[in-house]
Tab-separated table of C-alpha atoms in Angstrom:
chain	number	residue	atom	x	y	z
A	1	UNK	CA	20.989	120.987	285.891
A	2	UNK	CA	19.404	120.887	282.444
A	3	UNK	CA	22.460	118.991	281.121
A	4	UNK	CA	22.141	116.396	283.894
A	5	UNK	CA	18.439	115.889	283.123
A	6	UNK	CA	19.207	115.423	279.419
A	7	UNK	CA	21.953	112.912	280.277
A	8	UNK	CA	19.617	110.895	282.528
A	9	UNK	CA	16.929	110.982	279.825
A	10	UNK	CA	19.392	109.715	277.187
A	11	UNK	CA	20.556	106.885	279.444
A	12	UNK	CA	16.975	105.832	280.173
A	13	UNK	CA	16.124	105.899	276.471
A	14	UNK	CA	19.199	103.815	275.667
A	15	UNK	CA	18.292	101.186	278.273
A	16	UNK	CA	14.737	101.026	276.909
A	17	UNK	CA	15.980	100.566	273.332
A	18	UNK	CA	18.364	97.835	274.499
A	19	UNK	CA	15.554	95.980	276.294
A	20	UNK	CA	13.322	96.238	273.234
A	21	UNK	CA	16.171	94.880	271.094
A	22	UNK	CA	16.604	91.924	273.430
A	23	UNK	CA	12.884	91.210	273.291
A	24	UNK	CA	12.717	91.425	269.500
A	25	UNK	CA	15.920	89.421	269.171
A	26	UNK	CA	14.343	86.541	271.078
A	27	UNK	CA	11.170	86.813	269.050
A	28	UNK	CA	13.014	86.632	265.750
A	29	UNK	CA	15.539	84.019	266.817
A	30	UNK	CA	18.566	86.330	266.723
A	31	UNK	CA	21.473	84.814	268.607
A	32	UNK	CA	25.056	85.864	269.245
A	33	UNK	CA	26.026	82.242	268.600
A	34	UNK	CA	24.298	81.229	265.338
A	35	UNK	CA	25.637	77.676	265.558
A	36	UNK	CA	23.393	77.035	268.556
A	37	UNK	CA	20.334	77.106	266.349
A	38	UNK	CA	21.612	73.897	264.787
A	39	UNK	CA	22.778	72.219	267.975
A	40	UNK	CA	20.059	73.092	270.454
A	41	UNK	CA	16.916	72.326	268.487
A	42	UNK	CA	13.587	73.212	270.070
A	43	UNK	CA	11.462	70.701	268.202
A	44	UNK	CA	8.028	70.367	269.770
A	45	UNK	CA	6.129	67.086	269.329
A	46	UNK	CA	2.564	67.160	268.041
A	47	UNK	CA	0.774	64.130	266.661
A	48	UNK	CA	-2.103	64.722	264.218
A	49	UNK	CA	-5.378	63.258	265.616
A	50	UNK	CA	-5.499	60.252	263.235
A	51	UNK	CA	-1.981	59.254	264.256
A	52	UNK	CA	-2.271	59.544	268.040
A	53	UNK	CA	-3.927	56.160	268.535
A	54	UNK	CA	-1.596	54.502	266.052
A	55	UNK	CA	1.430	56.026	267.736
A	56	UNK	CA	0.250	54.898	271.153
A	57	UNK	CA	-0.218	51.377	269.825
A	58	UNK	CA	3.176	51.316	268.140
A	59	UNK	CA	4.978	52.738	271.154
A	60	UNK	CA	8.516	53.809	270.408
A	61	UNK	CA	8.231	53.356	266.663
A	62	UNK	CA	6.391	56.692	266.454
A	63	UNK	CA	5.489	55.784	262.886
A	64	UNK	CA	4.333	58.815	260.969
A	65	UNK	CA	4.556	61.154	263.937
A	66	UNK	CA	4.578	64.722	262.634
A	67	UNK	CA	6.609	67.271	264.558
A	68	UNK	CA	7.061	70.989	264.221
A	69	UNK	CA	9.157	73.363	266.179
A	70	UNK	CA	12.140	75.643	266.182
A	71	UNK	CA	15.698	74.741	265.576
A	72	UNK	CA	16.683	78.029	267.124
A	73	UNK	CA	14.181	80.899	267.501
A	74	UNK	CA	11.682	81.137	264.683
A	75	UNK	CA	13.637	78.830	262.336
A	76	UNK	CA	11.064	76.032	262.150
A	77	UNK	CA	11.908	72.483	261.190
A	78	UNK	CA	9.243	69.964	260.274
A	79	UNK	CA	10.210	66.515	261.500
A	80	UNK	CA	8.491	63.258	260.633
A	81	UNK	CA	9.533	60.342	262.800
A	82	UNK	CA	9.097	56.978	261.175
A	83	UNK	CA	10.091	53.691	262.780
A	84	UNK	CA	13.279	54.114	264.761
A	85	UNK	CA	13.273	50.969	266.931
A	86	UNK	CA	13.003	47.317	266.020
A	87	UNK	CA	15.098	47.806	262.896
A	88	UNK	CA	17.750	45.336	261.780
A	89	UNK	CA	21.108	46.000	260.139
A	90	UNK	CA	23.773	43.566	258.966
A	91	UNK	CA	27.442	44.411	259.350
A	92	UNK	CA	30.763	42.588	258.920
A	93	UNK	CA	32.464	41.884	262.227
A	94	UNK	CA	36.185	42.505	262.352
A	95	UNK	CA	38.227	39.942	264.240
A	96	UNK	CA	41.661	39.961	265.843
A	97	UNK	CA	44.139	38.539	263.340
A	98	UNK	CA	47.382	36.754	264.064
A	99	UNK	CA	49.147	39.195	261.732
A	100	UNK	CA	47.974	42.159	263.834
A	101	UNK	CA	49.129	40.474	267.047
A	102	UNK	CA	52.501	39.619	265.486
A	103	UNK	CA	52.951	43.240	264.423
A	104	UNK	CA	52.474	44.458	268.006
A	105	UNK	CA	54.878	41.825	269.336
A	106	UNK	CA	57.452	42.920	266.764
A	107	UNK	CA	57.097	46.560	267.840
A	108	UNK	CA	57.415	45.532	271.503
A	109	UNK	CA	60.736	43.828	270.782
A	110	UNK	CA	62.309	46.932	269.250
A	111	UNK	CA	64.686	49.117	271.246
A	112	UNK	CA	63.324	52.255	269.609
A	113	UNK	CA	60.086	53.939	268.675
A	114	UNK	CA	59.361	56.247	265.760
A	115	UNK	CA	58.377	59.903	266.127
A	116	UNK	CA	57.592	62.446	263.420
A	117	UNK	CA	60.716	64.318	262.325
A	118	UNK	CA	60.818	68.031	263.101
A	119	UNK	CA	62.369	70.448	260.660
A	120	UNK	CA	64.052	73.787	261.329
A	121	UNK	CA	63.836	76.846	259.070
A	122	UNK	CA	65.516	76.244	255.742
A	123	UNK	CA	65.492	72.492	256.266
A	124	UNK	CA	62.946	70.100	254.873
A	125	UNK	CA	62.442	66.673	253.431
A	126	UNK	CA	64.054	63.341	254.148
A	127	UNK	CA	67.762	63.204	254.981
A	128	UNK	CA	70.276	60.587	256.036
A	129	UNK	CA	69.519	59.664	259.631
A	130	UNK	CA	65.763	59.769	259.142
A	131	UNK	CA	63.563	56.696	258.980
A	132	UNK	CA	60.854	56.822	256.329
A	133	UNK	CA	57.663	54.875	255.824
A	134	UNK	CA	57.267	54.317	252.098
A	135	UNK	CA	54.910	52.742	249.590
A	136	UNK	CA	56.537	51.324	246.490
A	137	UNK	CA	55.747	49.275	243.389
A	138	UNK	CA	58.284	47.732	241.009
A	139	UNK	CA	57.873	47.602	237.215
A	140	UNK	CA	59.799	46.055	234.362
A	141	UNK	CA	61.811	48.816	232.605
A	142	UNK	CA	61.242	47.059	229.283
A	143	UNK	CA	57.512	46.226	229.359
A	144	UNK	CA	56.209	48.466	232.138
A	145	UNK	CA	54.460	45.482	233.726
A	146	UNK	CA	54.253	45.286	237.512
A	147	UNK	CA	56.639	42.658	238.865
A	148	UNK	CA	55.476	40.159	241.435
A	149	UNK	CA	56.971	40.543	244.896
A	150	UNK	CA	58.043	44.172	244.434
A	151	UNK	CA	55.148	45.953	246.148
A	152	UNK	CA	54.849	47.131	249.758
A	153	UNK	CA	52.920	49.675	251.810
A	154	UNK	CA	54.252	51.597	254.818
A	155	UNK	CA	57.624	49.876	254.571
A	156	UNK	CA	60.043	51.106	257.241
A	157	UNK	CA	63.416	52.122	255.787
A	158	UNK	CA	66.268	53.710	257.721
A	159	UNK	CA	68.198	56.186	255.590
A	160	UNK	CA	71.865	55.488	256.243
A	161	UNK	CA	75.116	54.891	254.410
A	162	UNK	CA	76.344	51.379	253.693
A	163	UNK	CA	72.974	49.786	252.973
A	164	UNK	CA	72.907	46.683	250.793
A	165	UNK	CA	71.091	46.822	247.484
A	166	UNK	CA	68.341	47.483	246.684
A	167	UNK	CA	68.056	49.651	249.827
A	168	UNK	CA	71.225	51.630	249.105
A	169	UNK	CA	69.650	52.999	245.913
A	170	UNK	CA	66.381	53.671	247.748
A	171	UNK	CA	68.201	55.601	250.487
A	172	UNK	CA	70.330	57.696	248.111
A	173	UNK	CA	67.271	58.696	246.061
A	174	UNK	CA	65.076	59.513	249.053
A	175	UNK	CA	67.632	61.245	251.310
A	176	UNK	CA	67.937	64.278	249.044
A	177	UNK	CA	64.994	66.106	250.557
A	178	UNK	CA	62.040	64.072	249.309
A	179	UNK	CA	58.951	65.426	250.998
A	180	UNK	CA	56.036	63.677	252.594
A	181	UNK	CA	53.579	62.370	249.963
A	182	UNK	CA	56.162	63.021	247.231
A	183	UNK	CA	56.720	60.369	244.542
A	184	UNK	CA	59.936	59.526	242.724
A	185	UNK	CA	60.733	56.942	240.063
A	186	UNK	CA	64.176	55.337	239.857
A	187	UNK	CA	65.817	52.120	238.628
A	188	UNK	CA	67.370	49.607	241.021
A	189	UNK	CA	69.746	46.778	240.094
A	190	UNK	CA	69.363	43.801	242.395
A	191	UNK	CA	72.570	41.971	243.376
A	192	UNK	CA	73.277	38.559	241.884
A	193	UNK	CA	73.005	36.890	245.291
A	194	UNK	CA	69.700	38.531	246.260
A	195	UNK	CA	67.500	36.320	248.447
A	196	UNK	CA	64.681	36.181	245.869
A	197	UNK	CA	65.934	34.185	242.857
A	198	UNK	CA	63.493	35.821	240.423
A	199	UNK	CA	65.050	39.236	241.155
A	200	UNK	CA	68.741	38.275	241.155
A	201	UNK	CA	70.699	40.580	238.844
A	202	UNK	CA	67.483	42.122	237.519
A	203	UNK	CA	66.810	45.828	236.936
A	204	UNK	CA	63.515	47.107	238.320
A	205	UNK	CA	61.966	50.566	238.034
A	206	UNK	CA	60.367	51.555	241.328
A	207	UNK	CA	57.706	54.186	241.891
A	208	UNK	CA	58.231	55.186	245.490
A	209	UNK	CA	55.980	57.357	247.670
A	210	UNK	CA	57.237	58.822	250.938
A	211	UNK	CA	54.313	58.600	253.362
A	212	UNK	CA	55.968	59.628	256.635
A	213	UNK	CA	59.345	61.042	257.648
A	214	UNK	CA	60.280	59.850	261.117
A	215	UNK	CA	63.172	59.713	263.552
A	216	UNK	CA	64.167	56.941	265.926
A	217	UNK	CA	63.925	57.485	269.684
A	218	UNK	CA	65.502	54.942	272.027
A	219	UNK	CA	63.252	52.887	274.293
A	220	UNK	CA	63.552	49.723	276.344
A	221	UNK	CA	62.291	46.604	274.600
A	222	UNK	CA	59.398	44.755	276.221
A	223	UNK	CA	60.918	41.856	278.168
A	224	UNK	CA	57.691	40.357	279.502
A	225	UNK	CA	56.881	36.757	278.683
A	226	UNK	CA	55.407	36.318	275.211
A	227	UNK	CA	52.066	34.991	276.467
A	228	UNK	CA	51.661	38.100	278.634
A	229	UNK	CA	52.499	40.399	275.707
A	230	UNK	CA	50.181	38.420	273.444
A	231	UNK	CA	47.260	38.707	275.869
A	232	UNK	CA	47.871	42.445	276.173
A	233	UNK	CA	48.038	42.805	272.372
A	234	UNK	CA	44.773	40.902	271.915
A	235	UNK	CA	43.081	43.129	274.516
A	236	UNK	CA	44.318	46.282	272.722
A	237	UNK	CA	43.082	45.038	269.366
A	238	UNK	CA	39.708	43.948	270.755
A	239	UNK	CA	39.186	47.385	272.320
A	240	UNK	CA	40.037	49.084	269.011
A	241	UNK	CA	37.683	46.759	267.129
A	242	UNK	CA	34.891	47.477	269.607
A	243	UNK	CA	35.288	51.236	269.097
A	244	UNK	CA	35.245	50.718	265.348
A	245	UNK	CA	32.164	48.494	265.616
A	246	UNK	CA	30.280	51.202	267.524
A	247	UNK	CA	31.035	53.682	264.747
A	248	UNK	CA	29.842	51.165	262.160
A	249	UNK	CA	26.585	50.603	264.072
A	250	UNK	CA	25.929	54.338	264.446
A	251	UNK	CA	26.523	54.943	260.741
A	252	UNK	CA	24.344	51.989	259.701
A	253	UNK	CA	21.483	53.104	261.957
A	254	UNK	CA	21.798	56.641	260.657
A	255	UNK	CA	21.398	55.381	257.076
A	256	UNK	CA	18.280	53.406	258.033
A	257	UNK	CA	16.685	56.185	260.080
A	258	UNK	CA	17.334	58.767	257.384
A	259	UNK	CA	15.092	56.566	255.222
A	260	UNK	CA	12.272	56.243	257.772
A	261	UNK	CA	12.505	59.727	259.304
A	262	UNK	CA	12.718	63.160	257.720
A	263	UNK	CA	13.572	66.703	258.758
A	264	UNK	CA	12.687	69.600	256.473
A	265	UNK	CA	15.349	72.183	257.282
A	266	UNK	CA	14.772	74.386	254.242
A	267	UNK	CA	14.024	77.543	256.246
A	268	UNK	CA	17.009	77.128	258.515
A	269	UNK	CA	19.465	76.365	255.721
A	270	UNK	CA	18.247	79.228	253.542
A	271	UNK	CA	18.397	81.687	256.420
A	272	UNK	CA	22.071	81.108	257.112
A	273	UNK	CA	23.274	79.709	253.775
A	274	UNK	CA	23.953	76.407	255.562
A	275	UNK	CA	23.690	74.521	252.282
A	276	UNK	CA	26.748	76.318	250.891
A	277	UNK	CA	28.835	73.968	253.005
A	278	UNK	CA	27.587	71.069	250.908
A	279	UNK	CA	25.044	68.288	250.998
A	280	UNK	CA	26.873	66.474	253.781
A	281	UNK	CA	26.473	69.433	256.150
A	282	UNK	CA	22.758	69.621	255.395
A	283	UNK	CA	22.378	65.887	256.065
A	284	UNK	CA	24.320	66.264	259.326
A	285	UNK	CA	21.903	69.015	260.368
A	286	UNK	CA	18.888	66.851	259.513
A	287	UNK	CA	20.307	63.910	261.445
A	288	UNK	CA	20.989	66.121	264.469
A	289	UNK	CA	17.390	67.356	264.487
A	290	UNK	CA	16.016	63.824	264.055
A	291	UNK	CA	18.058	62.617	267.045
A	292	UNK	CA	16.844	65.551	269.128
A	293	UNK	CA	13.257	64.740	268.150
A	294	UNK	CA	13.736	61.112	269.200
A	295	UNK	CA	15.217	62.341	272.464
A	296	UNK	CA	12.133	64.441	273.151
A	297	UNK	CA	9.869	61.555	272.237
A	298	UNK	CA	11.719	59.251	274.634
A	299	UNK	CA	12.439	61.812	277.339
A	300	UNK	CA	16.196	61.641	276.724
A	301	UNK	CA	18.070	64.938	276.928
A	302	UNK	CA	21.635	63.902	276.073
A	303	UNK	CA	22.416	63.243	272.393
A	304	UNK	CA	24.977	60.612	273.346
A	305	UNK	CA	22.288	58.811	275.335
A	306	UNK	CA	19.999	58.955	272.285
A	307	UNK	CA	22.652	57.186	270.211
A	308	UNK	CA	23.042	54.552	272.932
A	309	UNK	CA	19.254	54.131	273.058
A	310	UNK	CA	19.149	53.550	269.300
A	311	UNK	CA	21.873	50.901	269.549
A	312	UNK	CA	19.983	49.102	272.315
A	313	UNK	CA	16.606	49.348	270.556
A	314	UNK	CA	17.661	47.910	267.208
A	315	UNK	CA	19.252	44.651	266.111
A	316	UNK	CA	22.696	44.250	264.585
A	317	UNK	CA	23.420	41.030	262.726
A	318	UNK	CA	27.169	40.506	262.712
A	319	UNK	CA	28.591	38.348	259.947
A	320	UNK	CA	32.116	37.138	259.305
A	321	UNK	CA	33.868	39.173	256.592
């Protein structure tokens, strides 16, 4: 009986200690997921008396609004919101080029597609049968000067026997196990009947970089009418440009708002050695807290919606590149 009483007493004491630990953990900001203190900021908004009237008059600009609160438990972050609407940024607008459309049409016409080559144990590097994407530059063996018309990036070369020069020399030098991002220098002798007169019979030293090692996989060529393929290609490119433009806008607005707004995260970064990950990580943390503060100011809970709000509330001047 005495043993049972002692056991019950120990269990009760343990439960009490656990509850006290939970209470103190919340009070001191202890969390089983430390990253949450940087993602789920609890920044409370408080405007100093002299700024309340000004802030009300300026509306969403919240110029000079001072904010204090936790970015996870007792890790306080002081946030000062400057103007975050009515700003203007100027960016170059990308446009669909004929070259980009032509490239898609060329890919559509092929009866194959390229996939990354897979290597088994003990095997590696480019071999005959692979297709490689290479960057190369040609130089004069005598003077070392770069020769006009001998430079290309992401050139597609099938490694196979029986290639005409200069590609036969390229293939034999690459298909000996050259690895991805490996560079090799070799001399090529162009044939006397080469299509470019300036290179006929000339020796050229090429520095060649293997960027990707691929294999061909059969596919059906696109047999739709060219105007249909062209319209589809333009739509693809426009969608890609739009996604890229959104990223440009977000980055430009971030740069502007990091000038007008500030988040002092010294306590948080020191507490968890956040700064050891570099200045960029600290700036990312500050930007996250600033966006959360804007969300609280505007009554917006979702960070993605805050970014959309900032795009809609500021002006982008697009200029031709």
